[in-house]
mmCIF file of C-alpha atoms in Angstrom:
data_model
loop_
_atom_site.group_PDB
_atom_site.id
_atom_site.type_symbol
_atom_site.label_atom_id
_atom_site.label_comp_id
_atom_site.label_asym_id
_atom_site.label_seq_id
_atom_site.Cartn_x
_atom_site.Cartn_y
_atom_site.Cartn_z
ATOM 1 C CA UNK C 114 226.332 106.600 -101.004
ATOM 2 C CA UNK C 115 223.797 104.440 -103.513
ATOM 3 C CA UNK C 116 223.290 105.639 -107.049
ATOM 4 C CA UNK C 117 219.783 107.884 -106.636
ATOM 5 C CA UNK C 118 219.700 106.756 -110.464
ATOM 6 C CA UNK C 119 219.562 102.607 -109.614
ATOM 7 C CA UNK C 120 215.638 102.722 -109.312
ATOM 8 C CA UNK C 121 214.690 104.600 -112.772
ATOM 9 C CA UNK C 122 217.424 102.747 -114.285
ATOM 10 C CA UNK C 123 215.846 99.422 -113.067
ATOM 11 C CA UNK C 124 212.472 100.345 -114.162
ATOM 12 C CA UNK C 125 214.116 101.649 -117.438
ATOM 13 C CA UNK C 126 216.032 97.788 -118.249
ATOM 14 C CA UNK C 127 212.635 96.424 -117.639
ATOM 15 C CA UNK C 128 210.821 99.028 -119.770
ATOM 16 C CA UNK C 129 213.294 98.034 -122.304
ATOM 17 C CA UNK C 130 212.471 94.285 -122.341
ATOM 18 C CA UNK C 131 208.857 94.739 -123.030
ATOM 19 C CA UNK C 132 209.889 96.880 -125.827
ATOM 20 C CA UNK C 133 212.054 94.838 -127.251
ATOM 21 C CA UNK C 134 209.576 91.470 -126.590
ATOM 22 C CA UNK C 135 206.079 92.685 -127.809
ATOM 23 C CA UNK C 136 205.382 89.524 -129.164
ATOM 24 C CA UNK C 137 206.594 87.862 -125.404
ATOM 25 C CA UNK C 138 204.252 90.504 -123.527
ATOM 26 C CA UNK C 139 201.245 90.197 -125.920
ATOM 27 C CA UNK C 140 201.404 86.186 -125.604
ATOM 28 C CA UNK C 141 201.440 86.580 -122.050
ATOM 29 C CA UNK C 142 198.684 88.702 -121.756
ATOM 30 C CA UNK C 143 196.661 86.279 -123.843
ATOM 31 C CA UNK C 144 197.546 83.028 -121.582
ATOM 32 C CA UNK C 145 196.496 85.232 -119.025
ATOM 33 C CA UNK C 146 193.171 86.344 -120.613
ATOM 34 C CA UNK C 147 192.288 82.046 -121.493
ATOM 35 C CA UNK C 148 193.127 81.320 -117.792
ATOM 36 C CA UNK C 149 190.972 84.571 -116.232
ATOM 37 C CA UNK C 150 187.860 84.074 -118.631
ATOM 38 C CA UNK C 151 187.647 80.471 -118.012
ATOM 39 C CA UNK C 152 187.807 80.754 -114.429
ATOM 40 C CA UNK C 153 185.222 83.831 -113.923
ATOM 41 C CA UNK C 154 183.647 84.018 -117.471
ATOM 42 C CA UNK C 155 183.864 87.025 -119.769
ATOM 43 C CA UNK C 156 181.235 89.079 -117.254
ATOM 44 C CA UNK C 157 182.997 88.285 -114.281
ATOM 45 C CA UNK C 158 186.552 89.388 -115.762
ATOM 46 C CA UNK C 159 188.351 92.571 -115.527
ATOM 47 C CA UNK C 160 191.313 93.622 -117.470
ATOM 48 C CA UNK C 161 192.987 94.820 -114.210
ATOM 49 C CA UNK C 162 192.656 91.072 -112.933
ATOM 50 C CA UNK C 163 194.293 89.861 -116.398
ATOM 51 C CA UNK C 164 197.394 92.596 -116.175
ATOM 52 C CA UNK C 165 198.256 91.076 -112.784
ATOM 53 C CA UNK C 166 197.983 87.924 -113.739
ATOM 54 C CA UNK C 167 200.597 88.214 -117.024
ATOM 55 C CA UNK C 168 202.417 90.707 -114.874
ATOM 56 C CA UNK C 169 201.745 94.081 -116.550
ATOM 57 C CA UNK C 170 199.494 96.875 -116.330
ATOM 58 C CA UNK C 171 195.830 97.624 -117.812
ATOM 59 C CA UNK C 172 197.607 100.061 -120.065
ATOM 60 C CA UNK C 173 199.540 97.008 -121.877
ATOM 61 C CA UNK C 174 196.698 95.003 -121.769
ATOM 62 C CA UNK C 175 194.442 97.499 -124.212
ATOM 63 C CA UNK C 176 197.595 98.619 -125.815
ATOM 64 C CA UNK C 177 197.674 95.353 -127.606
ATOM 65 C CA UNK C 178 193.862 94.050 -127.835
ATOM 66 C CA UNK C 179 192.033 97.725 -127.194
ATOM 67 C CA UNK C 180 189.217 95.968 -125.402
ATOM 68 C CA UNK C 181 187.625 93.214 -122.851
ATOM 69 C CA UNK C 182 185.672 91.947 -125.710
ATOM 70 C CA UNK C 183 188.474 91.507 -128.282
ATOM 71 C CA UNK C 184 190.693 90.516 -125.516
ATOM 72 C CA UNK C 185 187.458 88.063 -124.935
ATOM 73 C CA UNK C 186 187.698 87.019 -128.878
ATOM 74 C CA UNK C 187 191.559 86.458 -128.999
ATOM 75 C CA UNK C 188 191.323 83.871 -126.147
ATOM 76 C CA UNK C 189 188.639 81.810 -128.479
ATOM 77 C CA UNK C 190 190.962 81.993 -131.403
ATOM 78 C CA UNK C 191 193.695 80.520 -129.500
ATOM 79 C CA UNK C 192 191.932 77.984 -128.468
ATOM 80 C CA UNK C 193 190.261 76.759 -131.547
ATOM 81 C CA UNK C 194 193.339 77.169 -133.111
ATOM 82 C CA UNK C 195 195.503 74.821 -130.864
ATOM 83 C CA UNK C 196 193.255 71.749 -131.296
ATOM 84 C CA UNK C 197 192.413 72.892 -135.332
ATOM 85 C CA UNK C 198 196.443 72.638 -135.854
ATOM 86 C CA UNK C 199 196.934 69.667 -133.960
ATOM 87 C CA UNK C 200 194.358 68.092 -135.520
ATOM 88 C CA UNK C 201 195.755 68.795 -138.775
ATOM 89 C CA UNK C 202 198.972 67.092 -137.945
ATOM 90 C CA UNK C 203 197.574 63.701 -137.068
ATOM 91 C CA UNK C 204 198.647 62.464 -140.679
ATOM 92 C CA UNK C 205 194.887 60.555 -141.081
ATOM 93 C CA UNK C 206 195.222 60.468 -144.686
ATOM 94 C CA UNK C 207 198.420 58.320 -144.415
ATOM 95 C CA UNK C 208 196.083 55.684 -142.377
ATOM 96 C CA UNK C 209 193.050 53.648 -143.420
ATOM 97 C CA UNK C 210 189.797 55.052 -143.115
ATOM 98 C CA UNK C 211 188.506 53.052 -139.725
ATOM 99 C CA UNK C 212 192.280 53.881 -138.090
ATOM 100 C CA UNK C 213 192.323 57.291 -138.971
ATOM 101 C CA UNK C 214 188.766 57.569 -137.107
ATOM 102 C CA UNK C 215 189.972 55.870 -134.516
ATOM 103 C CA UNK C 216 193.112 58.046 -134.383
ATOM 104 C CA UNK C 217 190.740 61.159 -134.376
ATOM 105 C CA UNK C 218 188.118 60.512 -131.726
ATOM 106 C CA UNK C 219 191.103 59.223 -129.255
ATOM 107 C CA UNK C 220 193.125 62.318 -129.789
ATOM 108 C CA UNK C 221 189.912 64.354 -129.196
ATOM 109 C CA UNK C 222 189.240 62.376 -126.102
ATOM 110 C CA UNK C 223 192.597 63.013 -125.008
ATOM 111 C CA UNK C 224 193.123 66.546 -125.054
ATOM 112 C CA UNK C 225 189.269 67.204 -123.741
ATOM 113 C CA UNK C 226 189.988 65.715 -120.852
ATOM 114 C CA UNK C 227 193.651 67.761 -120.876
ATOM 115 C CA UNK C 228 192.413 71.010 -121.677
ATOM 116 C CA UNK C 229 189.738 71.893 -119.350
ATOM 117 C CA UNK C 230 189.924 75.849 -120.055
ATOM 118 C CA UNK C 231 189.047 75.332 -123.227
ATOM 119 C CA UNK C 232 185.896 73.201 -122.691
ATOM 120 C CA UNK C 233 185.123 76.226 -120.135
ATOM 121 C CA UNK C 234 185.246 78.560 -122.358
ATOM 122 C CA UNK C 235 183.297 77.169 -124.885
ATOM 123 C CA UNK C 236 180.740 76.520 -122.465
ATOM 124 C CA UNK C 237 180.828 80.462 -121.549
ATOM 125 C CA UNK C 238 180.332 80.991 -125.243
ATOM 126 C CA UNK C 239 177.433 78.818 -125.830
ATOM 127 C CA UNK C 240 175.681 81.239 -122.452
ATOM 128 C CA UNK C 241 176.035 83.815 -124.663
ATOM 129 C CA UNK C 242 174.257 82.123 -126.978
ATOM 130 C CA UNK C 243 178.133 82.545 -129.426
ATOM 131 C CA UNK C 244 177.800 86.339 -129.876
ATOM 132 C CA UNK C 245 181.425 86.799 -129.823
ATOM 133 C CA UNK C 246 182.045 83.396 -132.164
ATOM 134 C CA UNK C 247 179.859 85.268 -134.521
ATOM 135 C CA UNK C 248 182.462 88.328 -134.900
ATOM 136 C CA UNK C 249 185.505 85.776 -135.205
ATOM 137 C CA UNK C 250 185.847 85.101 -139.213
ATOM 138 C CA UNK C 251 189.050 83.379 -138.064
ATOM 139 C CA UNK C 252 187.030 80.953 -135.720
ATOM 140 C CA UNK C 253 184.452 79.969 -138.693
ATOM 141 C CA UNK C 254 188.139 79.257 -140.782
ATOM 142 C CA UNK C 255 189.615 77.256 -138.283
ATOM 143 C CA UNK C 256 186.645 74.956 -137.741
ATOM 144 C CA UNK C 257 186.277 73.732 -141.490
ATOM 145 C CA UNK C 258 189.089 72.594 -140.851
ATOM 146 C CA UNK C 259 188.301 69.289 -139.024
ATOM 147 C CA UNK C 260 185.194 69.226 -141.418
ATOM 148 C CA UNK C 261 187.287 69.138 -144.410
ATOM 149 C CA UNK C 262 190.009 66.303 -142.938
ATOM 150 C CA UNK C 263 186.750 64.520 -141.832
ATOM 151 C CA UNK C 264 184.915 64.633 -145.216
ATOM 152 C CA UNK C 265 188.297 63.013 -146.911
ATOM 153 C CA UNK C 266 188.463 60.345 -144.589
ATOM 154 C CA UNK C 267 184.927 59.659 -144.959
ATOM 155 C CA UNK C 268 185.256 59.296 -148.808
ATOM 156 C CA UNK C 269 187.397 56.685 -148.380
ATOM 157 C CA UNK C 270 185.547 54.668 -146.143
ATOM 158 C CA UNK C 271 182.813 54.692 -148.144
ATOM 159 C CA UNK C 272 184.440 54.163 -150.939
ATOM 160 C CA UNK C 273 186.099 51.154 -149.506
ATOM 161 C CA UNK C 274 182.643 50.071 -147.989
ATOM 162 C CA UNK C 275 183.204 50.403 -144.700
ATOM 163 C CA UNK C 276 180.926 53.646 -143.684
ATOM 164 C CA UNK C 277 177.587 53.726 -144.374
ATOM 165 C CA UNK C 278 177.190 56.064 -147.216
ATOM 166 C CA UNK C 279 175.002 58.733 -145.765
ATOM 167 C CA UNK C 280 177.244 59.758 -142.831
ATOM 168 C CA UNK C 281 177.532 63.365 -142.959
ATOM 169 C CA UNK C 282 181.056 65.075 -141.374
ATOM 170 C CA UNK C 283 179.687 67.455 -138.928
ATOM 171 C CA UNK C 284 177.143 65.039 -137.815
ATOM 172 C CA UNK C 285 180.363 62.635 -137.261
ATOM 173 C CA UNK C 286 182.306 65.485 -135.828
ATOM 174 C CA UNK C 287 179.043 66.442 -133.282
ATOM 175 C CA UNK C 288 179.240 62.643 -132.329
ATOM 176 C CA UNK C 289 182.914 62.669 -131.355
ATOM 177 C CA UNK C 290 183.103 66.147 -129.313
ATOM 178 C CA UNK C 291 179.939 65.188 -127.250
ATOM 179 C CA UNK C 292 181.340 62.773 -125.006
ATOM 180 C CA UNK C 293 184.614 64.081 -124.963
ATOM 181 C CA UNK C 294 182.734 67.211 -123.875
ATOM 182 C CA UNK C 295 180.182 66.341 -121.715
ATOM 183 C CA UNK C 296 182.544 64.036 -119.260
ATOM 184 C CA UNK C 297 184.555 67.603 -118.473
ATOM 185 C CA UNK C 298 181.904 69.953 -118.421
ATOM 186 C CA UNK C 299 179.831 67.838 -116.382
ATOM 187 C CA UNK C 300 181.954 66.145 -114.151
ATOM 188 C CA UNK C 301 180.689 67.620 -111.153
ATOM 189 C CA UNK C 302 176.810 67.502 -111.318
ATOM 190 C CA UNK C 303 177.263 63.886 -112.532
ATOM 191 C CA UNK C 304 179.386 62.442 -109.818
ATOM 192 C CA UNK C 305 176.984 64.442 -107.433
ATOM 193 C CA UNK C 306 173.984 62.915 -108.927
ATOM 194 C CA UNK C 307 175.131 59.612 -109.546
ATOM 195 C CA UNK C 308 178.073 59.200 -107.446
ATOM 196 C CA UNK C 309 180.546 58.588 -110.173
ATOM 197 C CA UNK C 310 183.688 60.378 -110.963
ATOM 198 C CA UNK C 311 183.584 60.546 -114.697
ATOM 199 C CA UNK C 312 187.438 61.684 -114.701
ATOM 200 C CA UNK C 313 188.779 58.848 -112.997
ATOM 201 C CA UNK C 314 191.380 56.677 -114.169
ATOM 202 C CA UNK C 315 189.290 53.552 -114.388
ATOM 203 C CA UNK C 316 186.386 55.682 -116.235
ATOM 204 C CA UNK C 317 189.027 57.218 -118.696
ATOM 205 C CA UNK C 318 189.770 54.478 -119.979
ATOM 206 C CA UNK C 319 186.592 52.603 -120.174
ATOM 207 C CA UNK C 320 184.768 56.088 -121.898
ATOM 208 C CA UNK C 321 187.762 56.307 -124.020
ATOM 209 C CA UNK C 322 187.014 53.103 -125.155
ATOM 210 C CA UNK C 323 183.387 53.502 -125.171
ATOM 211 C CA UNK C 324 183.242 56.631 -127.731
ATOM 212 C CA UNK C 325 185.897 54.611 -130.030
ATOM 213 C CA UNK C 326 183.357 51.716 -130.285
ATOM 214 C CA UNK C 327 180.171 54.010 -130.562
ATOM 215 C CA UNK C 328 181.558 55.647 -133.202
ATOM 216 C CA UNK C 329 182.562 53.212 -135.120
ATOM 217 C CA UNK C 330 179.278 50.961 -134.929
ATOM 218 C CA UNK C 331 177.718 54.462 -136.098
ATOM 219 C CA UNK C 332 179.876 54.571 -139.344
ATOM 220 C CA UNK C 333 179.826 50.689 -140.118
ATOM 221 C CA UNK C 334 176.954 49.688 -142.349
ATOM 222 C CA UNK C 335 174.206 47.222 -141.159
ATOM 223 C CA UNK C 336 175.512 44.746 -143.510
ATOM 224 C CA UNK C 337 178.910 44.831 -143.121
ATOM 225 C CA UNK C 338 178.134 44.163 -139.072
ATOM 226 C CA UNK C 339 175.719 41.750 -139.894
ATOM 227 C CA UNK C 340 178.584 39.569 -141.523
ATOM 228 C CA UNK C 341 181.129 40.192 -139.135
ATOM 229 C CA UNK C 342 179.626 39.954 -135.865
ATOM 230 C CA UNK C 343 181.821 42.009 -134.736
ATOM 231 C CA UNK C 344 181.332 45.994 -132.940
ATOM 232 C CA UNK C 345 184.737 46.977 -134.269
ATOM 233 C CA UNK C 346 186.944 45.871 -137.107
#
């Protein structure tokens, strides 16, 4: 005869692990939440959809974030925080002023074009014109970050003569996300338009290059290009 117990003691070992792993069930629930809200936006989500996804209930899911919309805010954080904190690691102060650019914008290229939910959910934000940005303090920290690593390595290219003097960091920093951007966010109504697959191999690498070279001739001063003849150092 089976133990009648075997099924609540199941349910109870697996009850137990979720206790024991809040920090486990919480992250899960928030990889679930980036994946969901990038796929049918914040209005389209549910929290039921998000439970099944990380494998839980609705319960868990506002036991640890309450609501949709801080559920909605979390999944932001995380992802502004995973390319801030790379970012910060790229050790540009240990390079010269043009390679530490150069570092930056192909980095930024790179994990665009690897990290499509985020570039989906930024786009999501910007149709709601960044109301839930706006109640992040933690999003507004974050993102002075890359300003700040940006304004150092601007010093010293101007200081060494090799920026043009008036290049300001979040003007720099618009110039870098936009192509990186616009190649994943648009990739379908260009290549319909104009019949070209933007993510391509072959167009990787030449836009990869492209946004390296465009920034740079943006930083270098008319003179200093005048006397080298040269796009890129």
């Amino acid at each position: 005869m089976k133990n009648s117990g075997e099924a609540p003691e199941s349910g109870a070992v697996v009850k137990q692990k979720r206790k024991n792993n809040p920090e486990g069930m919480k992250k899960s629930i928030l990889d679930a939440a980036v994946s969901e809200f990038a796929l049918t936006g914040f209005s389209g989500t549910t929290l039921d959809a998000i439970a099944e996804r990380a494998g839980t209930i609705k319960r868990m899911v506002v036991y640890y974030f309450r609501s949709k919309e801080e559920l909605y805010i979390a999944a932001l954080e995380r992802c502004y925080g995973e390319i801030r904190d790379i970012e910060t690691g790229l050790d540009l102060a240990e390079l010269s002023p043009v390679d530490a650019i150069i570092r930056l914008a192909e980095f930024t290229f790179d994990y665009h074009a690897a990290h499509t939910d985020f570039i989906r959910l930024v786009s999501i934000e910007n149709i709601h014109h960044g109301k839930f940005i706006a109640q992040s303090s933690k999003i507004k920290s974050l993102n002075r970050s890359i300003i700040e690593v940006l304004d150092g390595v601007l010093a010293r290219g101007k200081a060494a003569g090799v920026f043009r003097p008036e290049v300001d960091a979040t003007d720099l920093h618009m110039l870098i996300s936009s192509l990186c951007f616009f190649r994943v966010a648009n990739r379908y109504t260009f290549q319909t338009i104009f019949g070209r697959d933007m993510v391509s191999e072959a167009s990787r690498e030449s836009h990869r290059k492209m946004l390296v070279e465009a920034v740079l001739a943006y930083l270098r001063p008319p003179a200093l290009a005048e006397s080298t003849g040269q796009r890129r150092p």
